[in-house]
N, C-alpha and C. Protein backbone atom coordinates (compact mmCIF):
# COMPACT_ATOMS: atom_id res chain seq x y z
N TYR A 1 68.91 -23.53 7.54
CA TYR A 1 68.39 -23.53 9.28
C TYR A 1 67.11 -22.90 9.32
N GLU A 2 66.21 -23.50 10.31
CA GLU A 2 65.16 -22.91 10.81
C GLU A 2 65.23 -21.43 11.67
N LEU A 3 66.45 -21.05 11.94
CA LEU A 3 66.45 -19.82 12.63
C LEU A 3 67.89 -19.25 12.63
N ILE A 4 67.81 -17.98 11.72
CA ILE A 4 69.16 -17.44 11.73
C ILE A 4 69.05 -16.14 12.26
N PHE A 5 69.75 -15.88 13.27
CA PHE A 5 70.22 -14.84 14.10
C PHE A 5 71.33 -14.03 13.62
N ALA A 6 70.82 -12.85 13.54
CA ALA A 6 72.29 -11.87 12.91
C ALA A 6 72.38 -10.40 13.56
N ASN A 7 73.32 -10.37 14.82
CA ASN A 7 73.01 -9.21 15.15
C ASN A 7 74.75 -8.11 14.72
N ILE A 8 74.62 -7.53 13.68
CA ILE A 8 75.69 -6.91 12.99
C ILE A 8 75.23 -5.44 12.35
N LEU A 9 75.86 -4.55 11.78
CA LEU A 9 75.59 -3.34 11.38
C LEU A 9 75.11 -3.60 10.28
N SER A 10 73.74 -2.54 9.82
CA SER A 10 73.01 -2.75 8.75
C SER A 10 73.64 -2.78 7.46
N HIS A 11 74.81 -2.47 7.15
CA HIS A 11 75.49 -2.18 6.07
C HIS A 11 76.26 -3.59 5.55
N ILE A 12 76.37 -4.55 6.73
CA ILE A 12 76.70 -6.03 6.62
C ILE A 12 75.73 -6.69 6.30
N LEU A 13 74.54 -6.59 7.05
CA LEU A 13 73.31 -7.33 6.84
C LEU A 13 72.95 -7.02 5.19
N ILE A 14 73.11 -6.00 4.87
CA ILE A 14 72.80 -5.80 3.54
C ILE A 14 73.54 -6.53 2.54
N GLN A 15 74.73 -6.46 2.86
CA GLN A 15 75.96 -6.83 1.91
C GLN A 15 75.71 -8.27 1.89
N GLU A 16 75.36 -9.23 3.21
CA GLU A 16 75.26 -10.56 3.69
C GLU A 16 73.89 -11.29 3.31
N LYS A 17 73.00 -10.31 2.61
CA LYS A 17 71.63 -10.84 2.30
C LYS A 17 71.56 -12.19 1.76
N GLU A 18 71.91 -12.23 0.40
CA GLU A 18 71.87 -13.28 -0.11
C GLU A 18 72.43 -14.48 0.33
N PHE A 19 73.51 -14.73 1.61
CA PHE A 19 73.97 -15.47 1.77
C PHE A 19 73.37 -16.05 3.31
N LEU A 20 72.51 -14.93 3.95
CA LEU A 20 71.44 -15.61 5.04
C LEU A 20 70.37 -15.96 4.32
N ILE A 21 69.74 -15.42 3.50
CA ILE A 21 68.40 -16.01 2.72
C ILE A 21 68.75 -17.51 2.25
N SER A 22 70.00 -17.64 1.62
CA SER A 22 70.25 -18.91 0.88
C SER A 22 70.26 -20.20 1.92
N HIS A 23 70.71 -19.72 3.28
CA HIS A 23 70.50 -20.94 4.17
C HIS A 23 69.53 -20.98 5.13
N LEU A 24 68.65 -20.05 4.79
CA LEU A 24 67.05 -20.16 5.68
C LEU A 24 66.39 -21.38 5.17
N ALA A 25 65.88 -22.23 5.83
CA ALA A 25 64.78 -23.04 5.56
C ALA A 25 63.68 -22.47 5.14
N ASN A 26 62.64 -23.19 4.29
CA ASN A 26 61.27 -22.78 3.63
C ASN A 26 60.57 -22.24 4.95
N THR A 27 60.84 -22.96 6.20
CA THR A 27 59.79 -22.57 7.04
C THR A 27 60.58 -21.54 8.20
N GLY A 28 61.69 -21.26 7.54
CA GLY A 28 62.73 -20.40 8.71
C GLY A 28 62.52 -19.10 9.33
N VAL A 29 62.69 -18.77 10.00
CA VAL A 29 62.88 -17.23 10.59
C VAL A 29 63.97 -16.80 10.80
N LEU A 30 64.25 -15.63 10.38
CA LEU A 30 65.44 -14.89 10.02
C LEU A 30 65.22 -13.54 10.96
N ILE A 31 66.20 -13.62 12.19
CA ILE A 31 66.11 -12.20 13.10
C ILE A 31 67.47 -11.18 12.76
N LEU A 32 67.11 -10.09 12.30
CA LEU A 32 68.27 -9.15 12.16
C LEU A 32 68.17 -8.22 13.30
N SER A 33 69.42 -8.08 13.93
CA SER A 33 69.28 -6.88 14.67
C SER A 33 70.98 -5.95 14.58
N GLY A 34 70.92 -5.07 15.23
CA GLY A 34 72.08 -4.35 15.33
C GLY A 34 72.14 -3.40 14.33
N ILE A 35 70.38 -2.75 14.17
CA ILE A 35 70.20 -1.84 13.06
C ILE A 35 69.78 -0.68 13.89
N LEU A 36 70.02 0.49 13.72
CA LEU A 36 69.73 1.64 13.92
C LEU A 36 68.59 2.03 13.38
N SER A 37 67.69 3.04 14.32
CA SER A 37 66.50 3.29 13.87
C SER A 37 66.16 3.75 12.46
N HIS A 38 67.02 4.81 12.24
CA HIS A 38 67.32 5.62 11.11
C HIS A 38 67.63 4.44 9.81
N GLN A 39 67.95 3.46 10.00
CA GLN A 39 68.66 2.55 9.02
C GLN A 39 67.48 1.51 8.85
N ALA A 40 66.72 1.24 9.53
CA ALA A 40 65.63 0.11 9.48
C ALA A 40 65.01 -0.33 8.22
N GLN A 41 64.42 0.98 7.73
CA GLN A 41 63.50 0.99 6.92
C GLN A 41 64.48 0.41 5.25
N SER A 42 65.62 0.86 5.26
CA SER A 42 66.43 0.32 4.15
C SER A 42 66.84 -0.81 4.05
N VAL A 43 66.68 -1.65 5.17
CA VAL A 43 67.28 -3.14 5.59
C VAL A 43 65.90 -3.95 5.26
N ILE A 44 64.89 -3.31 5.61
CA ILE A 44 63.43 -3.93 5.13
C ILE A 44 63.30 -4.18 3.83
N ASP A 45 63.54 -2.89 2.93
CA ASP A 45 63.36 -2.46 1.77
C ASP A 45 64.27 -3.63 0.93
N GLU A 46 65.31 -3.85 1.59
CA GLU A 46 66.32 -4.77 0.67
C GLU A 46 65.86 -6.15 0.97
N TYR A 47 65.53 -6.65 2.16
CA TYR A 47 65.53 -7.93 2.49
C TYR A 47 64.03 -8.23 1.79
N GLU A 48 63.20 -7.16 1.81
CA GLU A 48 61.65 -7.54 1.01
C GLU A 48 62.09 -7.72 -0.51
N SER A 49 62.54 -6.81 -0.97
CA SER A 49 62.94 -6.79 -2.46
C SER A 49 63.52 -8.15 -3.16
N SER A 50 63.95 -9.18 -2.17
CA SER A 50 64.24 -10.26 -2.79
C SER A 50 63.05 -11.42 -3.04
N GLY A 51 62.01 -10.90 -2.69
CA GLY A 51 61.04 -11.59 -3.02
C GLY A 51 60.91 -12.82 -2.18
N GLU A 52 61.49 -13.03 -1.32
CA GLU A 52 61.80 -14.48 -0.70
C GLU A 52 61.30 -14.43 0.78
N LEU A 53 61.13 -13.08 1.38
CA LEU A 53 60.88 -12.78 2.68
C LEU A 53 59.74 -11.62 2.92
N LYS A 54 59.33 -11.90 4.18
CA LYS A 54 58.26 -10.82 4.43
C LYS A 54 58.46 -10.32 6.02
N LEU A 55 58.53 -9.26 5.99
CA LEU A 55 58.70 -8.68 7.66
C LEU A 55 57.31 -8.87 8.53
N VAL A 56 57.29 -9.96 9.38
CA VAL A 56 56.43 -10.09 10.36
C VAL A 56 56.27 -9.34 11.81
N ASN A 57 57.46 -8.71 12.29
CA ASN A 57 57.84 -8.02 13.54
C ASN A 57 58.81 -7.16 13.44
N ALA A 58 58.56 -6.11 13.82
CA ALA A 58 59.60 -4.97 14.26
C ALA A 58 59.60 -4.68 15.75
N LEU A 59 60.79 -4.51 16.41
CA LEU A 59 60.75 -4.39 17.73
C LEU A 59 61.74 -3.15 17.99
N ASN A 60 61.32 -1.98 19.02
CA ASN A 60 62.46 -1.19 19.14
C ASN A 60 62.68 -0.92 20.46
N LYS A 61 63.63 -0.64 20.59
CA LYS A 61 64.41 -0.42 21.95
C LYS A 61 65.48 0.92 21.84
N GLY A 62 65.02 1.79 22.25
CA GLY A 62 65.66 3.18 22.08
C GLY A 62 66.06 3.34 20.52
N ASP A 63 67.72 3.42 20.39
CA ASP A 63 67.69 3.86 18.94
C ASP A 63 67.86 2.63 18.22
N TRP A 64 67.46 1.30 18.58
CA TRP A 64 67.92 0.35 17.85
C TRP A 64 66.52 -0.39 17.46
N VAL A 65 66.92 -1.59 16.44
CA VAL A 65 65.58 -2.05 15.99
C VAL A 65 66.09 -3.57 15.80
N CYS A 66 65.21 -4.28 16.08
CA CYS A 66 65.36 -6.05 15.79
C CYS A 66 64.27 -6.25 14.88
N LEU A 67 64.47 -6.71 13.80
CA LEU A 67 63.72 -7.26 12.57
C LEU A 67 63.41 -8.85 12.29
N GLN A 68 62.14 -9.10 12.20
CA GLN A 68 61.68 -10.56 12.19
C GLN A 68 61.07 -10.81 10.70
N PHE A 69 62.04 -11.74 10.00
CA PHE A 69 61.29 -12.15 8.77
C PHE A 69 60.88 -13.56 8.73
N ARG A 70 60.06 -13.62 7.51
CA ARG A 70 59.95 -15.34 7.33
C ARG A 70 59.85 -15.27 5.75
N LYS A 71 60.27 -16.73 5.45
CA LYS A 71 60.15 -16.97 4.00
C LYS A 71 58.70 -16.89 3.44
N VAL A 72 58.72 -16.28 2.38
CA VAL A 72 57.18 -16.42 1.59
C VAL A 72 57.15 -17.63 0.94
N LEU A 73 56.15 -18.32 1.19
CA LEU A 73 55.89 -19.79 0.47
C LEU A 73 55.13 -19.70 -0.72
């Protein structure tokens, strides 16, 4: 898919990392939200550790964070 958007709690986002990445097109964008501020860095670290994604944007609203990743080509 060119765009995958997942708005789920961070532990589920981490658990489903491989599934989400495997369905993302090479030029795709992955948007993750439903993440509390204090949990954002662990989600970033987990997704970037795959070597397949790079964080390109992070938005904060109150205690919540939305993360945008792109596949590394």
